Amino acid sequence: MKPIKNQDPQIFELLEKETDRQNYNLELIASENFASRAIMEAQGSVLTNKYAEGYPGKRYYGGCEFADVIEDIARDRAKKLYNADWVNVQPHSGASANAAVYLAFMKPGDTLLGFDLSHGGHLTHGSPVNFSGIYFKPEFYGVEKETGRLDMDKIRDKAKAVNPKMISIGASAYSRDYDYETFRSIADEVGAFLWMDMAHTAGLIATGNLKNPLPHAHVVTTTTHKTLRGPRGGLILIGKDGENTMGKVAPKSGRVKNWSELLDSAVFPGTQGGPLMHIVAAKAVAFGEALQDDFKTYQTQVQKNAKALAAKFMELGYKIVSDGTDNHLILIDLRNKGLNGKIAEEALGKAAITVNKNMVPFDTESPFVTSGIRIGSPAMTTRGLKEAEFEQIAVLIDRVLQKPDDEQVHQSVENEVRELCERFPLYDFVIL
Ligand SMILES: *Cc1c(COP(=O)(O)O)cnc(C)c1O
């Protein structure tokens, strides 16, 4: 068998270019991170060839003896990481994990109360273009205009008014921690399931840098590739299984099933076919990394760097939604600078700084323009940058945003970005 370099030089060359891009750009997209070599080795392994429909000990295919052990290790490590009774490590992505939650707990037409998409919520929490908004009836709560934070009393009022079957927590652009106890008391008051989607903050939660939702939410989903820094994938967890007295799940067989059983069937065969066993192996490696002491050090630095970034931007006269951050990201409202998200994203891209334009709460621009940018610290923290470098990043971004059309500024900032990237090397290989 030939290496890709010889067999398919066209794709290989593009992989080289992408590696170069990752090595020499400031990666500030809040949902991205850099996986370790060990994780990528597992992802690139022979397990990509293996069909293992079903679960350990209950497969529909032969030859699963090693796949079984790997999946069991992945499950055990994930349970330990979050103090969970039960996990499912097979969802192909965050969206797939969420699809399984809907299938397990909701019927078409049921009401979901979720985090307003225009305030930072995710597509899979009721967007009209997503299955969650097409097959279910979405209602939303949002942040307060003055504070940029959630107001639990208003959420309680909303829940009582719309009587949802499920309440979801979790967002892609909210920089504050959640009051899970109050969310749960609201869910109990209206008889709803409580679902937390910790896709963005799973790493910070694993190390205790943010509160753990598992004792409060009936079900928790996540991605494994954002702050958790694993392979691209999804995960579903339950803190306490067997709490299934709510009776909202009417099992066809008449036997009341545990939520874990409902969710396992909702993943396979409900919404997926065969698991990606190479990714399951990579998840096991990632959970192993997350159980090490230095992962806590990393997450603490992620938080410190995001705070340093927020403070520096505020010093430079920028408006940060909610005036700071508890987690790994900040959302900048650019309106007082006479800019929009589209212009800022494009100008920063020309200076080798990667951010994404983002709606801010009560935005008056369209989603294609937006009034803000979202900036996250996880990826560059993985490279070893600390507070001083993040302050430097705020200054570099400010220099570009002061003159978004100035090519000389783009060039001089790009040069500084390159120096910074060279000081904190990333990947010294293109393929393994
Ligand atoms: C990223 C994200 C997802 C989706 O994850 P994918 O792996 O891209 O499908 C779901 N929910 C939230 C809150 C997210 O931030």
PDB file of C-alpha atoms and ligand atoms in Angstrom, residues 93-95 98 122 124 171-172 197 199-200 223 225-226, ligand 1:
ATOM      1  CA  SER A  93     -21.456  14.467  16.674  1.00  0.00           C
ATOM      2  CA  GLY A  94     -23.098  16.868  19.080  1.00  0.00           C
ATOM      3  CA  ALA A  95     -26.085  17.164  16.763  1.00  0.00           C
ATOM      4  CA  ASN A  98     -29.113  15.743  20.556  1.00  0.00           C
ATOM      5  CA  HIS A 122     -27.688  26.253  19.158  1.00  0.00           C
ATOM      6  CA  THR A 124     -30.446  21.851  17.514  1.00  0.00           C
ATOM      7  CA  ALA A 171     -25.545  27.528  24.088  1.00  0.00           C
ATOM      8  CA  SER A 172     -22.737  28.286  21.685  1.00  0.00           C
ATOM      9  CA  ASP A 197     -26.145  20.470  26.239  1.00  0.00           C
ATOM     10  CA  ALA A 199     -21.033  20.973  24.016  1.00  0.00           C
ATOM     11  CA  HIS A 200     -18.926  24.088  24.533  1.00  0.00           C
ATOM     12  CA  THR A 223     -19.441  17.225  21.782  1.00  0.00           C
ATOM     13  CA  HIS A 225     -13.958  18.172  20.276  1.00  0.00           C
ATOM     14  CA  LYS A 226     -14.474  21.627  21.783  1.00  0.00           C
TER      15      LYS A 226
HETATM   16  C1  LIG B   1     -21.309  22.650  18.735  1.00  0.00           C
HETATM   17  C2  LIG B   1     -22.615  22.453  19.374  1.00  0.00           C
HETATM   18  C3  LIG B   1     -23.453  21.386  18.999  1.00  0.00           C
HETATM   19  C4  LIG B   1     -23.242  20.548  17.768  1.00  0.00           C
HETATM   20  O1  LIG B   1     -22.122  19.818  17.649  1.00  0.00           O
HETATM   21  P1  LIG B   1     -21.728  19.182  16.252  1.00  0.00           P
HETATM   22  O2  LIG B   1     -20.686  18.182  16.621  1.00  0.00           O
HETATM   23  O3  LIG B   1     -21.233  20.296  15.401  1.00  0.00           O
HETATM   24  O4  LIG B   1     -22.935  18.539  15.672  1.00  0.00           O
HETATM   25  C5  LIG B   1     -24.619  21.193  19.724  1.00  0.00           C
HETATM   26  N1  LIG B   1     -24.949  21.999  20.732  1.00  0.00           N
HETATM   27  C6  LIG B   1     -24.193  23.041  21.096  1.00  0.00           C
HETATM   28  C7  LIG B   1     -24.625  23.902  22.248  1.00  0.00           C
HETATM   29  C8  LIG B   1     -23.004  23.316  20.428  1.00  0.00           C
HETATM   30  O5  LIG B   1     -22.274  24.377  20.777  1.00  0.00           O
END
